[in-house]
């Protein structure tokens, strides 16, 4: 079950005060029906605003507190460094208020880079082949939430940072896309997928109390209000700065994993490396082109003939491209480690924070999986490379031989 705050009628542009008033109204209306609240937090702008607004409203007595409040931080291991650091600071502040904070991570073999380089699954490239959000964000969140619910008595409200600005008021619809209006990756999925996920189905409701906030309301909160003593002295200005500070409304950057293959541009990373203190992260710009390159045929295997499904029928895409070759995986591992080393050498010289998008445990596991000749389900590793010319097989099983076999 998910709540859409239909009490927010009207279509005029929202002032910050109106936006906050509506948030309070929705939290009072729906929060009171739930003994326990949980917040899905990722360190991005929308969920950072959500978590700090809710805690502030409780702190100043405007919002009756629930029996318990748990903040779940989804750590993908691929977060933009300034945002990950800002999130750490916010979590310290939350814990100092007695709020339970749980850091949620995918198991080792399912982490973004281990899955790509160890198991050989190509980077995601569009919404239909998008395995990452579910695997590195939604599933770990579901598991952690299910474990927490087991400890609690009573019902739970999962609060998400889904935000759609005025379109939320207009059409009352939540989209899953994180490429729309700079929305934060994962939040729409928490809102839509989580309530029906195995382990928590029927045990939670979700609410997006900032659904109607415009992006400028978010910046005002993160940059001006939240950092002031009056509102809790939150460490949120760094979050806004990571998106480009005063230029942020125009940039409307979306954040998520560094070099996210689904984002059309690396706007947040571009903004970050323009800041002198973060310029040493510039080598990270090499990740996005690498992820794109890995999807090319010379780095992948292909099904040779008509791939039969379990029911005996032929697959819709009989000669589909599949996993990454071992050579491609090792090439990519080497390039990512080189990028990481370049950032960290500069960080050491400058006295700045280091990055670890691949830590030693993950690197070891990737090498182990490659050495064990690991392939994704349905692949043996003896399929031809995808850039090898083959007879064309159609979905009805018919074959069109190569015209120039001798040249192939
Ligand atoms: S930010 Fe991009 S790579 Fe990361 S989970 Fe979201 S869609 Fe996937």
mmCIF file of C-alpha atoms and ligand atoms in Angstrom:
data_model
loop_
_atom_site.group_PDB
_atom_site.id
_atom_site.type_symbol
_atom_site.label_atom_id
_atom_site.label_comp_id
_atom_site.label_asym_id
_atom_site.label_seq_id
_atom_site.Cartn_x
_atom_site.Cartn_y
_atom_site.Cartn_z
ATOM 1 C CA UNK A 1 0.000 0.000 0.000
ATOM 2 C CA UNK A 2 1.314 3.478 -0.752
ATOM 3 C CA UNK A 3 -0.206 6.795 0.153
ATOM 4 C CA UNK A 4 -0.531 9.566 -2.347
ATOM 5 C CA UNK A 5 -1.206 12.735 -0.399
ATOM 6 C CA UNK A 6 -4.409 13.776 -2.109
ATOM 7 C CA UNK A 7 -5.006 16.452 0.474
ATOM 8 C CA UNK A 8 -2.590 18.558 -1.552
ATOM 9 C CA UNK A 9 -4.985 20.107 -4.034
ATOM 10 C CA UNK A 10 -4.372 23.157 -6.197
ATOM 11 C CA UNK A 11 -1.798 23.842 -8.864
ATOM 12 C CA UNK A 12 -0.172 27.170 -8.031
ATOM 13 C CA UNK A 13 3.598 27.310 -7.503
ATOM 14 C CA UNK A 14 4.475 26.344 -3.978
ATOM 15 C CA UNK A 15 6.385 28.584 -1.648
ATOM 16 C CA UNK A 16 8.782 26.969 0.756
ATOM 17 C CA UNK A 17 6.393 27.631 3.669
ATOM 18 C CA UNK A 18 3.459 26.060 1.812
ATOM 19 C CA UNK A 19 5.575 23.050 0.900
ATOM 20 C CA UNK A 20 6.596 22.527 4.520
ATOM 21 C CA UNK A 21 3.014 22.991 5.709
ATOM 22 C CA UNK A 22 1.819 20.279 3.351
ATOM 23 C CA UNK A 23 4.572 17.941 4.504
ATOM 24 C CA UNK A 24 3.538 18.444 8.096
ATOM 25 C CA UNK A 25 -0.117 17.871 7.210
ATOM 26 C CA UNK A 26 0.656 14.612 5.409
ATOM 27 C CA UNK A 27 2.888 13.355 8.218
ATOM 28 C CA UNK A 28 0.236 14.197 10.810
ATOM 29 C CA UNK A 29 -2.475 12.546 8.752
ATOM 30 C CA UNK A 30 -0.654 9.298 7.968
ATOM 31 C CA UNK A 31 2.115 9.106 10.547
ATOM 32 C CA UNK A 32 -0.291 8.896 13.447
ATOM 33 C CA UNK A 33 -1.736 5.647 12.075
ATOM 34 C CA UNK A 34 1.631 3.914 12.315
ATOM 35 C CA UNK A 35 3.517 2.892 15.448
ATOM 36 C CA UNK A 36 6.914 2.808 13.789
ATOM 37 C CA UNK A 37 8.497 4.851 11.044
ATOM 38 C CA UNK A 38 11.429 3.991 8.818
ATOM 39 C CA UNK A 39 13.154 6.300 6.348
ATOM 40 C CA UNK A 40 14.881 5.188 3.141
ATOM 41 C CA UNK A 41 17.967 7.378 2.953
ATOM 42 C CA UNK A 42 20.631 7.422 0.254
ATOM 43 C CA UNK A 43 22.511 10.651 0.847
ATOM 44 C CA UNK A 44 21.064 12.297 -2.282
ATOM 45 C CA UNK A 45 19.297 15.628 -2.091
ATOM 46 C CA UNK A 46 15.687 14.432 -1.815
ATOM 47 C CA UNK A 47 16.228 11.776 0.838
ATOM 48 C CA UNK A 48 18.634 14.055 2.754
ATOM 49 C CA UNK A 49 15.918 16.708 2.830
ATOM 50 C CA UNK A 50 13.308 14.133 3.842
ATOM 51 C CA UNK A 51 15.219 12.673 6.765
ATOM 52 C CA UNK A 52 16.267 16.045 8.175
ATOM 53 C CA UNK A 53 12.830 17.644 7.740
ATOM 54 C CA UNK A 54 11.073 14.793 9.537
ATOM 55 C CA UNK A 55 13.544 14.751 12.418
ATOM 56 C CA UNK A 56 13.393 18.545 12.688
ATOM 57 C CA UNK A 57 9.577 18.512 12.857
ATOM 58 C CA UNK A 58 9.770 15.940 15.648
ATOM 59 C CA UNK A 59 12.556 17.871 17.448
ATOM 60 C CA UNK A 60 10.527 21.088 17.596
ATOM 61 C CA UNK A 61 7.376 19.305 18.720
ATOM 62 C CA UNK A 62 5.305 19.958 15.608
ATOM 63 C CA UNK A 63 5.108 16.265 14.803
ATOM 64 C CA UNK A 64 4.258 13.687 17.470
ATOM 65 C CA UNK A 65 7.100 11.128 17.439
ATOM 66 C CA UNK A 66 6.430 7.491 16.543
ATOM 67 C CA UNK A 67 7.272 4.670 18.945
ATOM 68 C CA UNK A 68 10.454 4.132 16.950
ATOM 69 C CA UNK A 69 12.239 5.759 14.035
ATOM 70 C CA UNK A 70 14.816 3.824 12.014
ATOM 71 C CA UNK A 71 16.835 5.365 9.207
ATOM 72 C CA UNK A 72 18.132 2.916 6.594
ATOM 73 C CA UNK A 73 21.086 4.237 4.623
ATOM 74 C CA UNK A 74 21.436 2.473 1.277
ATOM 75 C CA UNK A 75 25.158 2.268 0.617
ATOM 76 C CA UNK A 76 25.778 1.125 -2.951
ATOM 77 C CA UNK A 77 29.578 1.556 -2.579
ATOM 78 C CA UNK A 78 29.362 3.701 -5.710
ATOM 79 C CA UNK A 79 28.091 6.938 -4.213
ATOM 80 C CA UNK A 80 29.670 10.251 -5.143
ATOM 81 C CA UNK A 81 32.387 10.907 -2.571
ATOM 82 C CA UNK A 82 31.166 14.292 -1.265
ATOM 83 C CA UNK A 83 27.658 12.902 -0.843
ATOM 84 C CA UNK A 84 28.903 9.778 0.941
ATOM 85 C CA UNK A 85 30.905 11.978 3.326
ATOM 86 C CA UNK A 86 27.950 14.298 3.936
ATOM 87 C CA UNK A 87 25.745 11.252 4.604
ATOM 88 C CA UNK A 88 28.242 10.001 7.199
ATOM 89 C CA UNK A 89 28.008 13.322 8.996
ATOM 90 C CA UNK A 90 24.213 13.354 8.918
ATOM 91 C CA UNK A 91 24.170 9.793 10.287
ATOM 92 C CA UNK A 92 26.396 10.856 13.197
ATOM 93 C CA UNK A 93 23.900 13.629 13.917
ATOM 94 C CA UNK A 94 20.977 11.216 13.752
ATOM 95 C CA UNK A 95 22.637 8.740 16.092
ATOM 96 C CA UNK A 96 23.461 11.531 18.548
ATOM 97 C CA UNK A 97 19.699 12.130 18.768
ATOM 98 C CA UNK A 98 19.150 8.488 19.673
ATOM 99 C CA UNK A 99 17.795 7.534 16.242
ATOM 100 C CA UNK A 100 18.632 4.035 15.048
ATOM 101 C CA UNK A 101 20.588 4.161 11.793
ATOM 102 C CA UNK A 102 21.281 1.021 9.793
ATOM 103 C CA UNK A 103 23.690 0.950 6.870
ATOM 104 C CA UNK A 104 22.307 -1.365 4.217
ATOM 105 C CA UNK A 105 24.548 -2.963 1.569
ATOM 106 C CA UNK A 106 24.121 -5.687 -1.018
ATOM 107 C CA UNK A 107 25.952 -8.947 -0.238
ATOM 108 C CA UNK A 108 29.477 -9.050 -1.691
ATOM 109 C CA UNK A 109 28.672 -11.071 -4.827
ATOM 110 C CA UNK A 110 25.748 -8.809 -5.707
ATOM 111 C CA UNK A 111 27.508 -5.478 -5.403
ATOM 112 C CA UNK A 112 27.627 -3.394 -8.563
ATOM 113 C CA UNK A 113 31.231 -3.999 -9.632
ATOM 114 C CA UNK A 114 31.534 -7.545 -8.280
ATOM 115 C CA UNK A 115 28.437 -8.546 -10.233
ATOM 116 C CA UNK A 116 29.725 -6.950 -13.435
ATOM 117 C CA UNK A 117 33.386 -7.957 -13.269
ATOM 118 C CA UNK A 118 33.166 -11.161 -11.235
ATOM 119 C CA UNK A 119 29.990 -12.683 -12.602
ATOM 120 C CA UNK A 120 30.219 -11.026 -15.989
ATOM 121 C CA UNK A 121 26.805 -9.354 -16.185
ATOM 122 C CA UNK A 122 27.125 -6.276 -18.435
ATOM 123 C CA UNK A 123 26.469 -2.839 -16.947
ATOM 124 C CA UNK A 124 22.793 -1.833 -17.154
ATOM 125 C CA UNK A 125 21.970 0.338 -20.123
ATOM 126 C CA UNK A 126 18.285 1.092 -20.067
ATOM 127 C CA UNK A 127 15.234 0.752 -17.919
ATOM 128 C CA UNK A 128 14.296 -2.692 -19.211
ATOM 129 C CA UNK A 129 17.706 -4.217 -18.510
ATOM 130 C CA UNK A 130 18.149 -2.355 -15.292
ATOM 131 C CA UNK A 131 19.112 -4.931 -12.722
ATOM 132 C CA UNK A 132 21.105 -2.570 -10.533
ATOM 133 C CA UNK A 133 18.524 -0.521 -8.648
ATOM 134 C CA UNK A 134 16.688 -3.572 -7.433
ATOM 135 C CA UNK A 135 19.824 -5.506 -6.630
ATOM 136 C CA UNK A 136 21.978 -2.895 -4.908
ATOM 137 C CA UNK A 137 19.248 -0.739 -3.401
ATOM 138 C CA UNK A 138 15.769 -2.244 -3.182
ATOM 139 C CA UNK A 139 16.571 -5.851 -2.216
ATOM 140 C CA UNK A 140 19.030 -4.958 0.580
ATOM 141 C CA UNK A 141 16.553 -2.355 1.845
ATOM 142 C CA UNK A 142 13.737 -4.926 1.841
ATOM 143 C CA UNK A 143 15.829 -7.415 3.753
ATOM 144 C CA UNK A 144 16.898 -4.906 6.393
ATOM 145 C CA UNK A 145 13.366 -3.625 6.749
ATOM 146 C CA UNK A 146 11.956 -7.146 7.109
ATOM 147 C CA UNK A 147 14.467 -7.903 9.873
ATOM 148 C CA UNK A 148 13.551 -4.677 11.669
ATOM 149 C CA UNK A 149 9.819 -5.335 11.352
ATOM 150 C CA UNK A 150 10.357 -8.741 12.975
ATOM 151 C CA UNK A 151 11.767 -6.951 16.035
ATOM 152 C CA UNK A 152 8.873 -4.512 16.273
ATOM 153 C CA UNK A 153 5.279 -4.792 17.339
ATOM 154 C CA UNK A 154 2.785 -2.766 15.371
ATOM 155 C CA UNK A 155 2.633 -1.365 11.880
ATOM 156 C CA UNK A 156 5.391 0.432 10.007
ATOM 157 C CA UNK A 157 5.364 3.461 7.751
ATOM 158 C CA UNK A 158 8.239 3.590 5.259
ATOM 159 C CA UNK A 159 9.014 7.198 4.412
ATOM 160 C CA UNK A 160 10.718 7.805 1.076
ATOM 161 C CA UNK A 161 12.307 10.808 -0.601
ATOM 162 C CA UNK A 162 10.228 10.562 -3.769
ATOM 163 C CA UNK A 163 9.717 14.062 -5.062
ATOM 164 C CA UNK A 164 7.957 15.144 -8.200
ATOM 165 C CA UNK A 165 7.378 18.831 -7.634
ATOM 166 C CA UNK A 166 4.322 20.326 -9.216
ATOM 167 C CA UNK A 167 3.665 17.330 -11.418
ATOM 168 C CA UNK A 168 2.859 15.431 -8.199
ATOM 169 C CA UNK A 169 0.061 17.846 -7.489
ATOM 170 C CA UNK A 170 -1.058 17.780 -11.090
ATOM 171 C CA UNK A 171 -1.273 14.109 -11.810
ATOM 172 C CA UNK A 172 -0.902 12.302 -8.465
ATOM 173 C CA UNK A 173 1.397 9.769 -10.035
ATOM 174 C CA UNK A 174 4.732 8.424 -8.951
ATOM 175 C CA UNK A 175 7.123 7.430 -11.688
ATOM 176 C CA UNK A 176 9.894 4.919 -11.211
ATOM 177 C CA UNK A 177 12.299 6.756 -13.462
ATOM 178 C CA UNK A 178 15.229 8.378 -11.740
ATOM 179 C CA UNK A 179 16.135 10.326 -14.841
ATOM 180 C CA UNK A 180 13.077 12.548 -14.556
ATOM 181 C CA UNK A 181 13.563 15.999 -13.024
ATOM 182 C CA UNK A 182 16.799 14.987 -11.372
ATOM 183 C CA UNK A 183 15.000 12.510 -9.131
ATOM 184 C CA UNK A 184 17.110 10.423 -6.818
ATOM 185 C CA UNK A 185 17.747 6.870 -8.006
ATOM 186 C CA UNK A 186 15.936 4.271 -5.933
ATOM 187 C CA UNK A 187 13.373 6.400 -4.154
ATOM 188 C CA UNK A 188 10.571 5.721 -6.659
ATOM 189 C CA UNK A 189 11.350 2.010 -6.386
ATOM 190 C CA UNK A 190 11.127 2.091 -2.611
ATOM 191 C CA UNK A 191 7.788 3.808 -2.961
ATOM 192 C CA UNK A 192 6.335 1.422 -5.542
ATOM 193 C CA UNK A 193 8.129 -1.907 -5.223
ATOM 194 C CA UNK A 194 8.893 -2.164 -1.530
ATOM 195 C CA UNK A 195 5.323 -2.484 -0.179
ATOM 196 C CA UNK A 196 4.806 -5.624 -2.283
ATOM 197 C CA UNK A 197 8.256 -7.114 -1.818
ATOM 198 C CA UNK A 198 8.607 -10.581 -0.336
ATOM 199 C CA UNK A 199 9.285 -10.362 3.398
ATOM 200 C CA UNK A 200 7.517 -7.050 3.953
ATOM 201 C CA UNK A 201 4.357 -7.474 1.884
ATOM 202 C CA UNK A 202 1.309 -6.350 3.829
ATOM 203 C CA UNK A 203 3.460 -5.165 6.721
ATOM 204 C CA UNK A 204 4.327 -1.666 5.600
ATOM 205 C CA UNK A 205 2.793 1.359 3.965
ATOM 206 C CA UNK A 206 4.866 3.983 2.195
ATOM 207 C CA UNK A 207 4.581 7.736 2.217
ATOM 208 C CA UNK A 208 6.482 10.399 0.268
ATOM 209 C CA UNK A 209 6.007 13.521 2.392
ATOM 210 C CA UNK A 210 8.093 15.746 0.081
ATOM 211 C CA UNK A 211 6.346 14.540 -3.053
ATOM 212 C CA UNK A 212 5.114 18.027 -3.891
ATOM 213 C CA UNK A 213 8.361 19.925 -3.140
ATOM 214 C CA UNK A 214 9.911 21.842 -6.022
ATOM 215 C CA UNK A 215 13.636 21.457 -6.487
ATOM 216 C CA UNK A 216 14.176 25.042 -5.227
ATOM 217 C CA UNK A 217 12.350 24.129 -1.989
ATOM 218 C CA UNK A 218 14.859 21.318 -1.557
ATOM 219 C CA UNK A 219 17.848 23.622 -2.124
ATOM 220 C CA UNK A 220 16.437 26.210 0.302
ATOM 221 C CA UNK A 221 16.085 23.543 2.942
ATOM 222 C CA UNK A 222 19.489 21.928 2.411
ATOM 223 C CA UNK A 223 21.498 25.133 2.014
ATOM 224 C CA UNK A 224 19.765 27.735 4.160
ATOM 225 C CA UNK A 225 17.377 26.304 6.724
ATOM 226 C CA UNK A 226 18.660 22.874 7.736
ATOM 227 C CA UNK A 227 22.267 24.029 8.429
ATOM 228 C CA UNK A 228 21.071 26.801 10.790
ATOM 229 C CA UNK A 229 20.941 26.175 14.543
ATOM 230 C CA UNK A 230 17.224 26.884 14.590
ATOM 231 C CA UNK A 231 16.490 23.932 12.310
ATOM 232 C CA UNK A 232 18.988 21.491 13.771
ATOM 233 C CA UNK A 233 22.392 22.527 12.363
ATOM 234 C CA UNK A 234 22.334 19.688 9.841
ATOM 235 C CA UNK A 235 25.372 18.951 7.673
ATOM 236 C CA UNK A 236 23.333 19.301 4.489
ATOM 237 C CA UNK A 237 24.992 22.274 2.775
ATOM 238 C CA UNK A 238 27.621 19.889 1.383
ATOM 239 C CA UNK A 239 24.867 17.839 -0.226
ATOM 240 C CA UNK A 240 23.576 20.900 -2.080
ATOM 241 C CA UNK A 241 27.110 21.953 -2.992
ATOM 242 C CA UNK A 242 27.758 18.555 -4.529
ATOM 243 C CA UNK A 243 24.947 19.290 -6.976
ATOM 244 C CA UNK A 244 26.268 22.689 -7.920
ATOM 245 C CA UNK A 245 25.208 25.109 -5.208
ATOM 246 C CA UNK A 246 23.436 28.160 -6.565
ATOM 247 C CA UNK A 247 23.448 26.808 -10.084
ATOM 248 C CA UNK A 248 21.748 23.682 -8.907
ATOM 249 C CA UNK A 249 18.235 24.490 -10.009
ATOM 250 C CA UNK A 250 19.345 24.856 -13.573
ATOM 251 C CA UNK A 251 21.644 21.882 -13.420
ATOM 252 C CA UNK A 252 18.915 19.760 -11.851
ATOM 253 C CA UNK A 253 21.479 17.029 -11.584
ATOM 254 C CA UNK A 254 20.482 13.534 -10.709
ATOM 255 C CA UNK A 255 22.748 11.531 -8.508
ATOM 256 C CA UNK A 256 23.294 7.902 -7.847
ATOM 257 C CA UNK A 257 26.269 5.740 -8.619
ATOM 258 C CA UNK A 258 29.387 7.416 -9.994
ATOM 259 C CA UNK A 259 29.308 7.088 -13.780
ATOM 260 C CA UNK A 260 25.762 5.624 -13.722
ATOM 261 C CA UNK A 261 25.306 4.060 -17.158
ATOM 262 C CA UNK A 262 21.648 5.094 -17.208
ATOM 263 C CA UNK A 263 22.209 8.798 -16.757
ATOM 264 C CA UNK A 264 22.638 10.672 -20.015
ATOM 265 C CA UNK A 265 25.387 12.827 -18.518
ATOM 266 C CA UNK A 266 27.618 12.857 -15.457
ATOM 267 C CA UNK A 267 26.299 16.245 -14.360
ATOM 268 C CA UNK A 268 26.793 15.830 -10.639
ATOM 269 C CA UNK A 269 30.332 14.512 -11.112
ATOM 270 C CA UNK A 270 31.080 17.364 -13.560
ATOM 271 C CA UNK A 271 29.919 19.846 -10.971
ATOM 272 C CA UNK A 272 31.934 18.237 -8.222
ATOM 273 C CA UNK A 273 35.208 18.223 -10.125
ATOM 274 C CA UNK A 274 34.782 21.880 -11.015
ATOM 275 C CA UNK A 275 35.126 22.615 -7.295
ATOM 276 C CA UNK A 276 38.865 23.015 -6.624
ATOM 277 C CA UNK A 277 38.814 20.844 -3.491
ATOM 278 C CA UNK A 278 37.244 17.931 -5.414
ATOM 279 C CA UNK A 279 39.073 18.388 -8.725
ATOM 280 C CA UNK A 280 41.319 15.442 -7.882
ATOM 281 C CA UNK A 281 38.333 13.150 -8.550
ATOM 282 C CA UNK A 282 38.458 14.015 -12.272
ATOM 283 C CA UNK A 283 39.770 10.535 -13.262
ATOM 284 C CA UNK A 284 36.330 9.167 -12.256
ATOM 285 C CA UNK A 285 35.070 10.637 -15.524
ATOM 286 C CA UNK A 286 36.606 7.539 -17.104
ATOM 287 C CA UNK A 287 33.992 5.223 -15.576
ATOM 288 C CA UNK A 288 30.984 6.124 -17.685
ATOM 289 C CA UNK A 289 32.717 5.600 -21.064
ATOM 290 C CA UNK A 290 34.145 2.342 -19.734
ATOM 291 C CA UNK A 291 30.674 1.064 -18.774
ATOM 292 C CA UNK A 292 29.436 2.018 -22.239
ATOM 293 C CA UNK A 293 32.379 0.321 -23.924
ATOM 294 C CA UNK A 294 31.753 -2.891 -21.993
ATOM 295 C CA UNK A 295 28.393 -3.265 -23.705
ATOM 296 C CA UNK A 296 30.052 -3.526 -27.127
ATOM 297 C CA UNK A 297 30.165 -6.893 -28.949
ATOM 298 C CA UNK A 298 33.946 -7.396 -28.775
ATOM 299 C CA UNK A 299 33.694 -7.635 -24.986
ATOM 300 C CA UNK A 300 30.775 -10.073 -24.813
ATOM 301 C CA UNK A 301 29.561 -13.538 -25.748
ATOM 302 C CA UNK A 302 26.566 -14.292 -27.923
ATOM 303 C CA UNK A 303 24.149 -17.231 -28.213
ATOM 304 C CA UNK A 304 25.096 -19.008 -31.406
ATOM 305 C CA UNK A 305 21.892 -20.603 -32.626
ATOM 306 C CA UNK A 306 18.252 -20.650 -31.695
ATOM 307 C CA UNK A 307 18.189 -20.486 -27.930
ATOM 308 C CA UNK A 308 15.552 -22.901 -26.613
ATOM 309 C CA UNK A 309 13.554 -21.918 -23.552
ATOM 310 C CA UNK A 310 12.441 -24.395 -20.864
ATOM 311 C CA UNK A 311 9.066 -24.876 -22.585
ATOM 312 C CA UNK A 312 10.819 -25.803 -25.862
ATOM 313 C CA UNK A 313 10.015 -22.546 -27.634
ATOM 314 C CA UNK A 314 12.676 -20.358 -29.194
ATOM 315 C CA UNK A 315 13.747 -17.252 -27.306
ATOM 316 C CA UNK A 316 12.413 -13.946 -28.600
ATOM 317 C CA UNK A 317 15.938 -12.761 -29.295
ATOM 318 C CA UNK A 318 17.613 -15.981 -30.512
ATOM 319 C CA UNK A 319 21.177 -14.702 -30.835
ATOM 320 C CA UNK A 320 21.205 -12.295 -27.949
ATOM 321 C CA UNK A 321 24.413 -10.829 -26.636
ATOM 322 C CA UNK A 322 25.324 -11.879 -23.144
ATOM 323 C CA UNK A 323 28.039 -11.734 -20.525
ATOM 324 C CA UNK A 324 31.442 -10.102 -20.504
ATOM 325 C CA UNK A 325 34.447 -12.137 -21.562
ATOM 326 C CA UNK A 326 37.179 -12.726 -18.971
ATOM 327 C CA UNK A 327 39.531 -10.492 -20.981
ATOM 328 C CA UNK A 328 36.984 -7.658 -20.869
ATOM 329 C CA UNK A 329 36.451 -8.100 -17.149
ATOM 330 C CA UNK A 330 40.177 -8.023 -16.394
ATOM 331 C CA UNK A 331 40.648 -5.027 -18.689
ATOM 332 C CA UNK A 332 37.842 -3.163 -16.900
ATOM 333 C CA UNK A 333 39.115 -4.142 -13.452
ATOM 334 C CA UNK A 334 42.542 -2.825 -14.354
ATOM 335 C CA UNK A 335 41.116 0.440 -15.685
ATOM 336 C CA UNK A 336 38.939 1.025 -12.633
ATOM 337 C CA UNK A 337 41.830 0.322 -10.275
ATOM 338 C CA UNK A 338 44.015 2.713 -12.282
ATOM 339 C CA UNK A 339 41.329 5.402 -12.009
ATOM 340 C CA UNK A 340 41.009 4.750 -8.294
ATOM 341 C CA UNK A 341 44.805 4.865 -7.797
ATOM 342 C CA UNK A 342 45.063 8.156 -9.674
ATOM 343 C CA UNK A 343 42.399 9.718 -7.427
ATOM 344 C CA UNK A 344 43.964 8.330 -4.286
ATOM 345 C CA UNK A 345 47.532 9.393 -5.121
ATOM 346 C CA UNK A 346 46.252 12.940 -5.619
ATOM 347 C CA UNK A 347 44.137 12.669 -2.447
ATOM 348 C CA UNK A 348 47.209 11.665 -0.430
ATOM 349 C CA UNK A 349 49.219 14.610 -1.761
ATOM 350 C CA UNK A 350 46.412 17.059 -1.081
ATOM 351 C CA UNK A 351 45.308 15.624 2.244
ATOM 352 C CA UNK A 352 41.834 14.934 0.822
ATOM 353 C CA UNK A 353 39.511 11.912 1.302
ATOM 354 C CA UNK A 354 40.408 8.757 -0.604
ATOM 355 C CA UNK A 355 37.881 6.727 -2.603
ATOM 356 C CA UNK A 356 37.286 2.978 -2.632
ATOM 357 C CA UNK A 357 34.826 2.102 -5.344
ATOM 358 C CA UNK A 358 36.586 -1.270 -5.368
ATOM 359 C CA UNK A 359 38.001 -2.248 -1.981
ATOM 360 C CA UNK A 360 40.502 -5.079 -1.476
ATOM 361 C CA UNK A 361 37.793 -7.575 -0.461
ATOM 362 C CA UNK A 362 35.829 -6.829 -3.641
ATOM 363 C CA UNK A 363 38.915 -6.969 -5.855
ATOM 364 C CA UNK A 364 39.875 -10.329 -4.372
ATOM 365 C CA UNK A 365 36.362 -11.671 -4.898
ATOM 366 C CA UNK A 366 36.269 -10.454 -8.513
ATOM 367 C CA UNK A 367 39.571 -12.214 -9.235
ATOM 368 C CA UNK A 368 38.327 -15.345 -7.459
ATOM 369 C CA UNK A 369 35.116 -15.434 -9.508
ATOM 370 C CA UNK A 370 37.036 -14.952 -12.755
ATOM 371 C CA UNK A 371 39.531 -17.659 -11.765
ATOM 372 C CA UNK A 372 36.583 -19.979 -11.015
ATOM 373 C CA UNK A 373 35.268 -19.237 -14.546
ATOM 374 C CA UNK A 374 31.986 -17.818 -13.294
ATOM 375 C CA UNK A 375 29.247 -17.036 -15.803
ATOM 376 C CA UNK A 376 25.720 -15.749 -15.305
ATOM 377 C CA UNK A 377 22.896 -18.323 -15.270
ATOM 378 C CA UNK A 378 22.181 -19.749 -18.701
ATOM 379 C CA UNK A 379 25.737 -19.256 -20.029
ATOM 380 C CA UNK A 380 28.551 -21.806 -20.177
ATOM 381 C CA UNK A 381 31.375 -19.648 -21.486
ATOM 382 C CA UNK A 382 31.776 -21.713 -24.671
ATOM 383 C CA UNK A 383 29.508 -19.405 -26.670
ATOM 384 C CA UNK A 384 31.190 -17.373 -29.462
ATOM 385 C CA UNK A 385 32.317 -13.832 -28.916
ATOM 386 C CA UNK A 386 29.590 -11.427 -29.971
ATOM 387 C CA UNK A 387 31.705 -9.775 -32.689
ATOM 388 C CA UNK A 388 32.136 -13.093 -34.562
ATOM 389 C CA UNK A 389 29.987 -13.187 -37.719
ATOM 390 C CA UNK A 390 27.365 -15.952 -37.540
ATOM 391 C CA UNK A 391 24.555 -17.312 -39.679
ATOM 392 C CA UNK A 392 21.474 -15.288 -38.780
ATOM 393 C CA UNK A 393 18.864 -17.269 -36.828
ATOM 394 C CA UNK A 394 15.300 -15.979 -36.712
ATOM 395 C CA UNK A 395 12.711 -16.393 -33.985
ATOM 396 C CA UNK A 396 10.809 -18.994 -36.078
ATOM 397 C CA UNK A 397 13.991 -21.101 -36.216
ATOM 398 C CA UNK A 398 14.834 -20.329 -39.848
ATOM 399 C CA UNK A 399 18.458 -19.603 -40.700
ATOM 400 C CA UNK A 400 19.952 -17.129 -43.139
ATOM 401 C CA UNK A 401 23.526 -18.233 -43.925
ATOM 402 C CA UNK A 402 26.297 -15.700 -44.053
ATOM 403 C CA UNK A 403 26.761 -14.238 -47.519
ATOM 404 C CA UNK A 404 30.543 -14.053 -47.297
ATOM 405 C CA UNK A 405 31.499 -17.005 -45.148
ATOM 406 C CA UNK A 406 35.028 -17.060 -46.435
ATOM 407 C CA UNK A 407 35.555 -13.513 -45.314
ATOM 408 C CA UNK A 408 33.931 -13.896 -41.931
HETATM 409 S S1 LIG B 1 22.436 5.171 -9.977
HETATM 410 FE FE1 LIG B 1 22.471 4.154 -11.959
HETATM 411 S S2 LIG B 1 23.870 2.421 -11.701
HETATM 412 FE FE2 LIG B 1 23.290 3.139 -9.646
HETATM 413 S S3 LIG B 1 21.537 1.865 -9.088
HETATM 414 FE FE3 LIG B 1 20.724 3.748 -9.998
HETATM 415 S S4 LIG B 1 20.436 3.259 -12.162
HETATM 416 FE FE4 LIG B 1 21.795 1.694 -11.304
#
